[in-house]
Amino acid sequence: MRPRLLALLVCAAASVAPPALAQQAPAPMPARISVTGEGQASRAPDLAITRLTVLRSAETAAEALKSANEAMNAVTNAMPALGVEARDLQTSGFQIAPQYRYDNRPDGTQAPPTLTGYEVRNTLTVRMRDLARIGEVLDKAVQLGVNEGGSIDFQIENVAAASDEARREAVRKARDSAAALAEAAGVKLGRIVTIEDGGSSALPPPPMPMAELRMAAPMDKVPVSVGENAVTAQVRIVFEITP
């Protein structure tokens, strides 16, 4: 009985031991500093995208459709000779819509609408890789019947290299900011705890409105300035700091 009683007493003593002996308090978390950085890389675009629209109106839908088809077929067939491949041509919009006239009766009330004809709108998206021929493409499209459209968007087809360059600059700027803050606060930078990628984005130059293209159509070639695209990236870095 005595050995058993002694074992019970030992267990009871262990169960009422001070918490400090049973489990040590966690070490305090090191002080930290969080900074962000933004980098930018510029590249000349290597791809231009435009949307060319043929708009035709006629008394019947069949007549409007025939006229629009003739013009759009002429535009599409002319593209290969201008360096635009078939894979870079895509119909991005097509619509047939009735057109009405709204009149008022002599007493001022509105009469039922009168059907006046039909309108057909056919839009072709064109991706141009030979940027030196953009003016030729646009000029030819207008000559063949394009009378409405959007704008020219310049893009970088493979943006990965520019994005990486922008990220490296963003990290460098974040480090510089952290070093300046640490110096001002009288502390030292420690190891990097986390790095978060805020993503990257390509900022194209302002698009060229189609209205300007229509005005320039009578010239030998539409004047186009390519410029450069800016790719930006952001990062957030957390550093430990020590006294």
JSON list of C-alpha atoms in Angstrom, two decimals, residues 21-239:
[
{"chain": "A", "resi": 21, "resn": "LEU", "atom": "CA", "xyz": [7.11, 25.05, -14.70]},
{"chain": "A", "resi": 22, "resn": "ALA", "atom": "CA", "xyz": [4.55, 23.20, -16.84]},
{"chain": "A", "resi": 23, "resn": "GLN", "atom": "CA", "xyz": [4.80, 25.49, -19.93]},
{"chain": "A", "resi": 24, "resn": "GLN", "atom": "CA", "xyz": [7.12, 28.38, -20.73]},
{"chain": "A", "resi": 25, "resn": "ALA", "atom": "CA", "xyz": [5.63, 31.65, -22.01]},
{"chain": "A", "resi": 26, "resn": "PRO", "atom": "CA", "xyz": [6.17, 32.23, -25.78]},
{"chain": "A", "resi": 27, "resn": "ALA", "atom": "CA", "xyz": [8.91, 34.61, -26.78]},
{"chain": "A", "resi": 28, "resn": "PRO", "atom": "CA", "xyz": [7.68, 38.06, -27.82]},
{"chain": "A", "resi": 29, "resn": "MET", "atom": "CA", "xyz": [7.27, 38.57, -31.58]},
{"chain": "A", "resi": 30, "resn": "PRO", "atom": "CA", "xyz": [10.08, 40.67, -33.09]},
{"chain": "A", "resi": 31, "resn": "ALA", "atom": "CA", "xyz": [9.14, 44.18, -34.14]},
{"chain": "A", "resi": 32, "resn": "ARG", "atom": "CA", "xyz": [8.41, 44.55, -37.83]},
{"chain": "A", "resi": 33, "resn": "ILE", "atom": "CA", "xyz": [8.18, 47.17, -40.53]},
{"chain": "A", "resi": 34, "resn": "SER", "atom": "CA", "xyz": [6.02, 46.96, -43.67]},
{"chain": "A", "resi": 35, "resn": "VAL", "atom": "CA", "xyz": [6.80, 48.84, -46.89]},
{"chain": "A", "resi": 36, "resn": "THR", "atom": "CA", "xyz": [5.53, 48.90, -50.47]},
{"chain": "A", "resi": 37, "resn": "GLY", "atom": "CA", "xyz": [7.39, 49.57, -53.68]},
{"chain": "A", "resi": 38, "resn": "GLU", "atom": "CA", "xyz": [6.33, 50.26, -57.26]},
{"chain": "A", "resi": 39, "resn": "GLY", "atom": "CA", "xyz": [8.43, 49.68, -60.35]},
{"chain": "A", "resi": 40, "resn": "GLN", "atom": "CA", "xyz": [7.97, 50.48, -64.01]},
{"chain": "A", "resi": 41, "resn": "ALA", "atom": "CA", "xyz": [9.42, 49.22, -67.28]},
{"chain": "A", "resi": 42, "resn": "SER", "atom": "CA", "xyz": [8.77, 50.70, -70.72]},
{"chain": "A", "resi": 43, "resn": "ARG", "atom": "CA", "xyz": [8.62, 48.77, -73.97]},
{"chain": "A", "resi": 44, "resn": "ALA", "atom": "CA", "xyz": [7.68, 49.60, -77.54]},
{"chain": "A", "resi": 45, "resn": "PRO", "atom": "CA", "xyz": [4.42, 47.79, -78.36]},
{"chain": "A", "resi": 46, "resn": "ASP", "atom": "CA", "xyz": [4.53, 44.97, -80.89]},
{"chain": "A", "resi": 47, "resn": "LEU", "atom": "CA", "xyz": [0.80, 44.53, -81.44]},
{"chain": "A", "resi": 48, "resn": "ALA", "atom": "CA", "xyz": [-1.98, 46.90, -82.52]},
{"chain": "A", "resi": 49, "resn": "ILE", "atom": "CA", "xyz": [-5.68, 46.06, -82.26]},
{"chain": "A", "resi": 50, "resn": "THR", "atom": "CA", "xyz": [-8.43, 47.98, -83.99]},
{"chain": "A", "resi": 51, "resn": "ARG", "atom": "CA", "xyz": [-12.12, 47.42, -84.65]},
{"chain": "A", "resi": 52, "resn": "LEU", "atom": "CA", "xyz": [-13.44, 48.33, -88.09]},
{"chain": "A", "resi": 53, "resn": "THR", "atom": "CA", "xyz": [-17.19, 48.66, -88.63]},
{"chain": "A", "resi": 54, "resn": "VAL", "atom": "CA", "xyz": [-19.21, 48.69, -91.83]},
{"chain": "A", "resi": 55, "resn": "LEU", "atom": "CA", "xyz": [-22.56, 50.41, -91.33]},
{"chain": "A", "resi": 56, "resn": "ARG", "atom": "CA", "xyz": [-25.19, 50.27, -94.08]},
{"chain": "A", "resi": 57, "resn": "SER", "atom": "CA", "xyz": [-28.84, 51.35, -94.25]},
{"chain": "A", "resi": 58, "resn": "ALA", "atom": "CA", "xyz": [-31.52, 50.44, -96.80]},
{"chain": "A", "resi": 59, "resn": "GLU", "atom": "CA", "xyz": [-35.27, 50.13, -97.17]},
{"chain": "A", "resi": 60, "resn": "THR", "atom": "CA", "xyz": [-35.15, 46.37, -96.65]},
{"chain": "A", "resi": 61, "resn": "ALA", "atom": "CA", "xyz": [-33.02, 44.20, -94.40]},
{"chain": "A", "resi": 62, "resn": "ALA", "atom": "CA", "xyz": [-31.86, 42.16, -97.40]},
{"chain": "A", "resi": 63, "resn": "GLU", "atom": "CA", "xyz": [-30.59, 45.24, -99.22]},
{"chain": "A", "resi": 64, "resn": "ALA", "atom": "CA", "xyz": [-28.77, 46.57, -96.16]},
{"chain": "A", "resi": 65, "resn": "LEU", "atom": "CA", "xyz": [-27.25, 43.15, -95.49]},
{"chain": "A", "resi": 66, "resn": "LYS", "atom": "CA", "xyz": [-26.07, 42.75, -99.08]},
{"chain": "A", "resi": 67, "resn": "SER", "atom": "CA", "xyz": [-24.40, 46.16, -99.07]},
{"chain": "A", "resi": 68, "resn": "ALA", "atom": "CA", "xyz": [-22.69, 45.53, -95.72]},
{"chain": "A", "resi": 69, "resn": "ASN", "atom": "CA", "xyz": [-21.53, 42.06, -96.77]},
{"chain": "A", "resi": 70, "resn": "GLU", "atom": "CA", "xyz": [-19.98, 43.37, -99.98]},
{"chain": "A", "resi": 71, "resn": "ALA", "atom": "CA", "xyz": [-18.00, 46.02, -98.14]},
{"chain": "A", "resi": 72, "resn": "MET", "atom": "CA", "xyz": [-16.86, 43.74, -95.30]},
{"chain": "A", "resi": 73, "resn": "ASN", "atom": "CA", "xyz": [-15.85, 40.96, -97.69]},
{"chain": "A", "resi": 74, "resn": "ALA", "atom": "CA", "xyz": [-13.74, 43.46, -99.61]},
{"chain": "A", "resi": 75, "resn": "VAL", "atom": "CA", "xyz": [-12.06, 44.60, -96.38]},
{"chain": "A", "resi": 76, "resn": "THR", "atom": "CA", "xyz": [-11.40, 41.05, -95.18]},
{"chain": "A", "resi": 77, "resn": "ASN", "atom": "CA", "xyz": [-10.03, 39.90, -98.54]},
{"chain": "A", "resi": 78, "resn": "ALA", "atom": "CA", "xyz": [-7.63, 42.85, -98.66]},
{"chain": "A", "resi": 79, "resn": "MET", "atom": "CA", "xyz": [-6.00, 42.14, -95.29]},
{"chain": "A", "resi": 80, "resn": "PRO", "atom": "CA", "xyz": [-3.57, 39.32, -96.28]},
{"chain": "A", "resi": 81, "resn": "ALA", "atom": "CA", "xyz": [-1.89, 41.55, -98.87]},
{"chain": "A", "resi": 82, "resn": "LEU", "atom": "CA", "xyz": [-1.32, 44.08, -96.08]},
{"chain": "A", "resi": 83, "resn": "GLY", "atom": "CA", "xyz": [0.42, 41.59, -93.79]},
{"chain": "A", "resi": 84, "resn": "VAL", "atom": "CA", "xyz": [-2.57, 40.63, -91.64]},
{"chain": "A", "resi": 85, "resn": "GLU", "atom": "CA", "xyz": [-3.00, 36.88, -91.23]},
{"chain": "A", "resi": 86, "resn": "ALA", "atom": "CA", "xyz": [-6.36, 35.11, -91.17]},
{"chain": "A", "resi": 87, "resn": "ARG", "atom": "CA", "xyz": [-5.85, 34.18, -87.49]},
{"chain": "A", "resi": 88, "resn": "ASP", "atom": "CA", "xyz": [-5.75, 37.88, -86.65]},
{"chain": "A", "resi": 89, "resn": "LEU", "atom": "CA", "xyz": [-9.18, 38.64, -88.13]},
{"chain": "A", "resi": 90, "resn": "GLN", "atom": "CA", "xyz": [-12.30, 38.08, -86.05]},
{"chain": "A", "resi": 91, "resn": "THR", "atom": "CA", "xyz": [-15.91, 39.20, -86.40]},
{"chain": "A", "resi": 92, "resn": "SER", "atom": "CA", "xyz": [-16.62, 40.83, -83.05]},
{"chain": "A", "resi": 93, "resn": "GLY", "atom": "CA", "xyz": [-20.06, 42.32, -83.66]},
{"chain": "A", "resi": 94, "resn": "PHE", "atom": "CA", "xyz": [-23.01, 41.93, -86.00]},
{"chain": "A", "resi": 95, "resn": "GLN", "atom": "CA", "xyz": [-26.47, 43.49, -85.80]},
{"chain": "A", "resi": 96, "resn": "ILE", "atom": "CA", "xyz": [-29.55, 44.03, -87.97]},
{"chain": "A", "resi": 97, "resn": "ALA", "atom": "CA", "xyz": [-31.92, 46.64, -86.56]},
{"chain": "A", "resi": 98, "resn": "PRO", "atom": "CA", "xyz": [-35.13, 48.20, -87.91]},
{"chain": "A", "resi": 99, "resn": "GLN", "atom": "CA", "xyz": [-35.23, 51.98, -88.19]},
{"chain": "A", "resi": 100, "resn": "TYR", "atom": "CA", "xyz": [-38.36, 53.93, -87.26]},
{"chain": "A", "resi": 101, "resn": "ARG", "atom": "CA", "xyz": [-39.60, 57.49, -87.64]},
{"chain": "A", "resi": 102, "resn": "TYR", "atom": "CA", "xyz": [-41.61, 58.97, -84.79]},
{"chain": "A", "resi": 103, "resn": "ASP", "atom": "CA", "xyz": [-44.15, 61.67, -85.71]},
{"chain": "A", "resi": 104, "resn": "ASN", "atom": "CA", "xyz": [-46.76, 63.62, -83.79]},
{"chain": "A", "resi": 105, "resn": "ARG", "atom": "CA", "xyz": [-50.39, 64.02, -84.79]},
{"chain": "A", "resi": 106, "resn": "PRO", "atom": "CA", "xyz": [-51.90, 67.50, -85.27]},
{"chain": "A", "resi": 107, "resn": "ASP", "atom": "CA", "xyz": [-53.32, 67.30, -81.75]},
{"chain": "A", "resi": 108, "resn": "GLY", "atom": "CA", "xyz": [-49.83, 66.78, -80.31]},
{"chain": "A", "resi": 109, "resn": "THR", "atom": "CA", "xyz": [-50.15, 63.10, -79.48]},
{"chain": "A", "resi": 110, "resn": "GLN", "atom": "CA", "xyz": [-47.59, 60.68, -80.81]},
{"chain": "A", "resi": 111, "resn": "ALA", "atom": "CA", "xyz": [-48.53, 58.59, -83.82]},
{"chain": "A", "resi": 112, "resn": "PRO", "atom": "CA", "xyz": [-47.49, 54.94, -84.13]},
{"chain": "A", "resi": 113, "resn": "PRO", "atom": "CA", "xyz": [-43.88, 54.60, -85.33]},
{"chain": "A", "resi": 114, "resn": "THR", "atom": "CA", "xyz": [-43.32, 54.27, -89.06]},
{"chain": "A", "resi": 115, "resn": "LEU", "atom": "CA", "xyz": [-40.81, 51.73, -90.32]},
{"chain": "A", "resi": 116, "resn": "THR", "atom": "CA", "xyz": [-38.35, 53.55, -92.59]},
{"chain": "A", "resi": 117, "resn": "GLY", "atom": "CA", "xyz": [-35.76, 50.86, -93.26]},
{"chain": "A", "resi": 118, "resn": "TYR", "atom": "CA", "xyz": [-33.10, 48.64, -91.74]},
{"chain": "A", "resi": 119, "resn": "GLU", "atom": "CA", "xyz": [-29.57, 49.14, -90.52]},
{"chain": "A", "resi": 120, "resn": "VAL", "atom": "CA", "xyz": [-26.81, 46.51, -90.60]},
{"chain": "A", "resi": 121, "resn": "ARG", "atom": "CA", "xyz": [-23.67, 46.89, -88.52]},
{"chain": "A", "resi": 122, "resn": "ASN", "atom": "CA", "xyz": [-20.75, 44.47, -88.99]},
{"chain": "A", "resi": 123, "resn": "THR", "atom": "CA", "xyz": [-17.58, 44.88, -86.90]},
{"chain": "A", "resi": 124, "resn": "LEU", "atom": "CA", "xyz": [-14.23, 43.23, -87.61]},
{"chain": "A", "resi": 125, "resn": "THR", "atom": "CA", "xyz": [-11.45, 43.10, -85.00]},
{"chain": "A", "resi": 126, "resn": "VAL", "atom": "CA", "xyz": [-8.02, 43.28, -86.63]},
{"chain": "A", "resi": 127, "resn": "ARG", "atom": "CA", "xyz": [-4.77, 42.40, -84.86]},
{"chain": "A", "resi": 128, "resn": "MET", "atom": "CA", "xyz": [-1.77, 43.98, -86.61]},
{"chain": "A", "resi": 129, "resn": "ARG", "atom": "CA", "xyz": [1.72, 42.67, -85.88]},
{"chain": "A", "resi": 130, "resn": "ASP", "atom": "CA", "xyz": [3.59, 44.66, -88.53]},
{"chain": "A", "resi": 131, "resn": "LEU", "atom": "CA", "xyz": [3.16, 48.08, -86.94]},
{"chain": "A", "resi": 132, "resn": "ALA", "atom": "CA", "xyz": [4.88, 49.82, -89.83]},
{"chain": "A", "resi": 133, "resn": "ARG", "atom": "CA", "xyz": [1.83, 49.01, -91.98]},
{"chain": "A", "resi": 134, "resn": "ILE", "atom": "CA", "xyz": [-0.91, 50.21, -89.63]},
{"chain": "A", "resi": 135, "resn": "GLY", "atom": "CA", "xyz": [-1.50, 53.32, -91.72]},
{"chain": "A", "resi": 136, "resn": "GLU", "atom": "CA", "xyz": [-1.88, 51.24, -94.90]},
{"chain": "A", "resi": 137, "resn": "VAL", "atom": "CA", "xyz": [-4.36, 48.90, -93.24]},
{"chain": "A", "resi": 138, "resn": "LEU", "atom": "CA", "xyz": [-6.54, 51.71, -91.93]},
{"chain": "A", "resi": 139, "resn": "ASP", "atom": "CA", "xyz": [-6.40, 53.69, -95.16]},
{"chain": "A", "resi": 140, "resn": "LYS", "atom": "CA", "xyz": [-7.37, 50.66, -97.25]},
{"chain": "A", "resi": 141, "resn": "ALA", "atom": "CA", "xyz": [-10.21, 49.75, -94.87]},
{"chain": "A", "resi": 142, "resn": "VAL", "atom": "CA", "xyz": [-11.74, 53.21, -95.15]},
{"chain": "A", "resi": 143, "resn": "GLN", "atom": "CA", "xyz": [-11.38, 53.17, -98.94]},
{"chain": "A", "resi": 144, "resn": "LEU", "atom": "CA", "xyz": [-13.22, 49.83, -99.11]},
{"chain": "A", "resi": 145, "resn": "GLY", "atom": "CA", "xyz": [-16.19, 51.00, -97.08]},
{"chain": "A", "resi": 146, "resn": "VAL", "atom": "CA", "xyz": [-15.40, 51.07, -93.36]},
{"chain": "A", "resi": 147, "resn": "ASN", "atom": "CA", "xyz": [-17.29, 54.08, -92.04]},
{"chain": "A", "resi": 148, "resn": "GLU", "atom": "CA", "xyz": [-17.36, 53.54, -88.29]},
{"chain": "A", "resi": 149, "resn": "GLY", "atom": "CA", "xyz": [-15.10, 52.01, -85.68]},
{"chain": "A", "resi": 150, "resn": "GLY", "atom": "CA", "xyz": [-13.39, 52.17, -82.35]},
{"chain": "A", "resi": 151, "resn": "SER", "atom": "CA", "xyz": [-9.83, 53.10, -81.62]},
{"chain": "A", "resi": 152, "resn": "ILE", "atom": "CA", "xyz": [-6.34, 51.64, -82.00]},
{"chain": "A", "resi": 153, "resn": "ASP", "atom": "CA", "xyz": [-4.99, 49.88, -78.91]},
{"chain": "A", "resi": 154, "resn": "PHE", "atom": "CA", "xyz": [-1.25, 49.26, -78.77]},
{"chain": "A", "resi": 155, "resn": "GLN", "atom": "CA", "xyz": [-0.18, 46.26, -76.70]},
{"chain": "A", "resi": 156, "resn": "ILE", "atom": "CA", "xyz": [2.88, 44.22, -75.74]},
{"chain": "A", "resi": 157, "resn": "GLU", "atom": "CA", "xyz": [2.11, 40.65, -76.75]},
{"chain": "A", "resi": 158, "resn": "ASN", "atom": "CA", "xyz": [4.66, 39.02, -74.42]},
{"chain": "A", "resi": 159, "resn": "VAL", "atom": "CA", "xyz": [4.64, 41.21, -71.33]},
{"chain": "A", "resi": 160, "resn": "ALA", "atom": "CA", "xyz": [6.41, 38.75, -68.98]},
{"chain": "A", "resi": 161, "resn": "ALA", "atom": "CA", "xyz": [9.94, 40.14, -69.40]},
{"chain": "A", "resi": 162, "resn": "ALA", "atom": "CA", "xyz": [8.81, 43.72, -68.83]},
{"chain": "A", "resi": 163, "resn": "SER", "atom": "CA", "xyz": [6.76, 42.64, -65.79]},
{"chain": "A", "resi": 164, "resn": "ASP", "atom": "CA", "xyz": [9.81, 40.94, -64.24]},
{"chain": "A", "resi": 165, "resn": "GLU", "atom": "CA", "xyz": [11.90, 44.07, -64.78]},
{"chain": "A", "resi": 166, "resn": "ALA", "atom": "CA", "xyz": [9.20, 46.19, -63.13]},
{"chain": "A", "resi": 167, "resn": "ARG", "atom": "CA", "xyz": [9.03, 43.77, -60.17]},
{"chain": "A", "resi": 168, "resn": "ARG", "atom": "CA", "xyz": [12.80, 43.96, -59.62]},
{"chain": "A", "resi": 169, "resn": "GLU", "atom": "CA", "xyz": [12.59, 47.74, -59.53]},
{"chain": "A", "resi": 170, "resn": "ALA", "atom": "CA", "xyz": [9.63, 47.55, -57.14]},
{"chain": "A", "resi": 171, "resn": "VAL", "atom": "CA", "xyz": [11.61, 45.31, -54.74]},
{"chain": "A", "resi": 172, "resn": "ARG", "atom": "CA", "xyz": [14.61, 47.65, -54.89]},
{"chain": "A", "resi": 173, "resn": "LYS", "atom": "CA", "xyz": [12.45, 50.67, -54.10]},
{"chain": "A", "resi": 174, "resn": "ALA", "atom": "CA", "xyz": [10.76, 48.81, -51.24]},
{"chain": "A", "resi": 175, "resn": "ARG", "atom": "CA", "xyz": [14.17, 47.95, -49.76]},
{"chain": "A", "resi": 176, "resn": "ASP", "atom": "CA", "xyz": [15.30, 51.57, -50.09]},
{"chain": "A", "resi": 177, "resn": "SER", "atom": "CA", "xyz": [12.14, 52.76, -48.33]},
{"chain": "A", "resi": 178, "resn": "ALA", "atom": "CA", "xyz": [12.62, 50.26, -45.51]},
{"chain": "A", "resi": 179, "resn": "ALA", "atom": "CA", "xyz": [16.25, 51.29, -45.06]},
{"chain": "A", "resi": 180, "resn": "ALA", "atom": "CA", "xyz": [15.31, 54.98, -44.91]},
{"chain": "A", "resi": 181, "resn": "LEU", "atom": "CA", "xyz": [12.57, 54.34, -42.34]},
{"chain": "A", "resi": 182, "resn": "ALA", "atom": "CA", "xyz": [14.84, 52.17, -40.21]},
{"chain": "A", "resi": 183, "resn": "GLU", "atom": "CA", "xyz": [17.57, 54.80, -40.23]},
{"chain": "A", "resi": 184, "resn": "ALA", "atom": "CA", "xyz": [15.11, 57.54, -39.28]},
{"chain": "A", "resi": 185, "resn": "ALA", "atom": "CA", "xyz": [13.75, 55.41, -36.42]},
{"chain": "A", "resi": 186, "resn": "GLY", "atom": "CA", "xyz": [17.20, 54.41, -35.16]},
{"chain": "A", "resi": 187, "resn": "VAL", "atom": "CA", "xyz": [16.72, 50.68, -35.71]},
{"chain": "A", "resi": 188, "resn": "LYS", "atom": "CA", "xyz": [18.31, 48.02, -37.91]},
{"chain": "A", "resi": 189, "resn": "LEU", "atom": "CA", "xyz": [16.66, 45.98, -40.63]},
{"chain": "A", "resi": 190, "resn": "GLY", "atom": "CA", "xyz": [16.50, 42.26, -40.05]},
{"chain": "A", "resi": 191, "resn": "ARG", "atom": "CA", "xyz": [15.40, 39.39, -42.23]},
{"chain": "A", "resi": 192, "resn": "ILE", "atom": "CA", "xyz": [12.51, 39.55, -44.69]},
{"chain": "A", "resi": 193, "resn": "VAL", "atom": "CA", "xyz": [9.38, 37.96, -43.21]},
{"chain": "A", "resi": 194, "resn": "THR", "atom": "CA", "xyz": [7.04, 38.09, -46.22]},
{"chain": "A", "resi": 195, "resn": "ILE", "atom": "CA", "xyz": [6.96, 39.40, -49.78]},
{"chain": "A", "resi": 196, "resn": "GLU", "atom": "CA", "xyz": [3.61, 39.93, -51.49]},
{"chain": "A", "resi": 197, "resn": "ASP", "atom": "CA", "xyz": [3.30, 40.48, -55.23]},
{"chain": "A", "resi": 198, "resn": "GLY", "atom": "CA", "xyz": [0.71, 43.13, -55.98]},
{"chain": "A", "resi": 199, "resn": "GLY", "atom": "CA", "xyz": [0.58, 42.14, -59.64]},
{"chain": "A", "resi": 200, "resn": "SER", "atom": "CA", "xyz": [1.55, 44.05, -62.76]},
{"chain": "A", "resi": 201, "resn": "SER", "atom": "CA", "xyz": [-0.34, 45.99, -65.40]},
{"chain": "A", "resi": 202, "resn": "ALA", "atom": "CA", "xyz": [0.46, 47.37, -68.83]},
{"chain": "A", "resi": 203, "resn": "LEU", "atom": "CA", "xyz": [-0.51, 50.96, -69.49]},
{"chain": "A", "resi": 204, "resn": "PRO", "atom": "CA", "xyz": [-0.87, 51.63, -73.24]},
{"chain": "A", "resi": 205, "resn": "PRO", "atom": "CA", "xyz": [-0.57, 55.08, -74.77]},
{"chain": "A", "resi": 206, "resn": "PRO", "atom": "CA", "xyz": [-3.84, 56.95, -75.35]},
{"chain": "A", "resi": 207, "resn": "PRO", "atom": "CA", "xyz": [-5.86, 55.30, -78.14]},
{"chain": "A", "resi": 208, "resn": "MET", "atom": "CA", "xyz": [-6.31, 56.99, -81.50]},
{"chain": "A", "resi": 209, "resn": "PRO", "atom": "CA", "xyz": [-10.02, 57.70, -82.12]},
{"chain": "A", "resi": 210, "resn": "MET", "atom": "CA", "xyz": [-11.60, 56.41, -85.31]},
{"chain": "A", "resi": 211, "resn": "ALA", "atom": "CA", "xyz": [-12.98, 59.88, -86.03]},
{"chain": "A", "resi": 212, "resn": "GLU", "atom": "CA", "xyz": [-9.43, 61.03, -86.70]},
{"chain": "A", "resi": 213, "resn": "LEU", "atom": "CA", "xyz": [-8.93, 58.12, -89.09]},
{"chain": "A", "resi": 214, "resn": "ARG", "atom": "CA", "xyz": [-11.95, 59.10, -91.16]},
{"chain": "A", "resi": 215, "resn": "MET", "atom": "CA", "xyz": [-10.66, 62.66, -91.42]},
{"chain": "A", "resi": 216, "resn": "ALA", "atom": "CA", "xyz": [-7.24, 61.42, -92.46]},
{"chain": "A", "resi": 217, "resn": "ALA", "atom": "CA", "xyz": [-8.54, 58.91, -95.02]},
{"chain": "A", "resi": 218, "resn": "PRO", "atom": "CA", "xyz": [-8.04, 61.08, -98.14]},
{"chain": "A", "resi": 219, "resn": "MET", "atom": "CA", "xyz": [-4.30, 61.20, -97.40]},
{"chain": "A", "resi": 220, "resn": "ASP", "atom": "CA", "xyz": [-1.88, 58.67, -98.89]},
{"chain": "A", "resi": 221, "resn": "LYS", "atom": "CA", "xyz": [-1.55, 56.89, -95.55]},
{"chain": "A", "resi": 222, "resn": "VAL", "atom": "CA", "xyz": [-3.09, 57.42, -92.12]},
{"chain": "A", "resi": 223, "resn": "PRO", "atom": "CA", "xyz": [-0.40, 58.87, -89.80]},
{"chain": "A", "resi": 224, "resn": "VAL", "atom": "CA", "xyz": [0.09, 56.68, -86.71]},
{"chain": "A", "resi": 225, "resn": "SER", "atom": "CA", "xyz": [2.50, 57.17, -83.80]},
{"chain": "A", "resi": 226, "resn": "VAL", "atom": "CA", "xyz": [3.25, 53.98, -81.84]},
{"chain": "A", "resi": 227, "resn": "GLY", "atom": "CA", "xyz": [5.01, 55.36, -78.75]},
{"chain": "A", "resi": 228, "resn": "GLU", "atom": "CA", "xyz": [5.76, 53.15, -75.73]},
{"chain": "A", "resi": 229, "resn": "ASN", "atom": "CA", "xyz": [3.76, 51.14, -73.21]},
{"chain": "A", "resi": 230, "resn": "ALA", "atom": "CA", "xyz": [4.55, 51.30, -69.50]},
{"chain": "A", "resi": 231, "resn": "VAL", "atom": "CA", "xyz": [4.34, 48.12, -67.40]},
{"chain": "A", "resi": 232, "resn": "THR", "atom": "CA", "xyz": [4.01, 48.70, -63.65]},
{"chain": "A", "resi": 233, "resn": "ALA", "atom": "CA", "xyz": [4.36, 46.29, -60.72]},
{"chain": "A", "resi": 234, "resn": "GLN", "atom": "CA", "xyz": [3.83, 46.57, -56.97]},
{"chain": "A", "resi": 235, "resn": "VAL", "atom": "CA", "xyz": [5.24, 44.58, -54.04]},
{"chain": "A", "resi": 236, "resn": "ARG", "atom": "CA", "xyz": [4.77, 44.64, -50.27]},
{"chain": "A", "resi": 237, "resn": "ILE", "atom": "CA", "xyz": [7.65, 43.51, -48.05]},
{"chain": "A", "resi": 238, "resn": "VAL", "atom": "CA", "xyz": [7.66, 42.96, -44.28]},
{"chain": "A", "resi": 239, "resn": "PHE", "atom": "CA", "xyz": [11.04, 43.18, -42.49]}
]
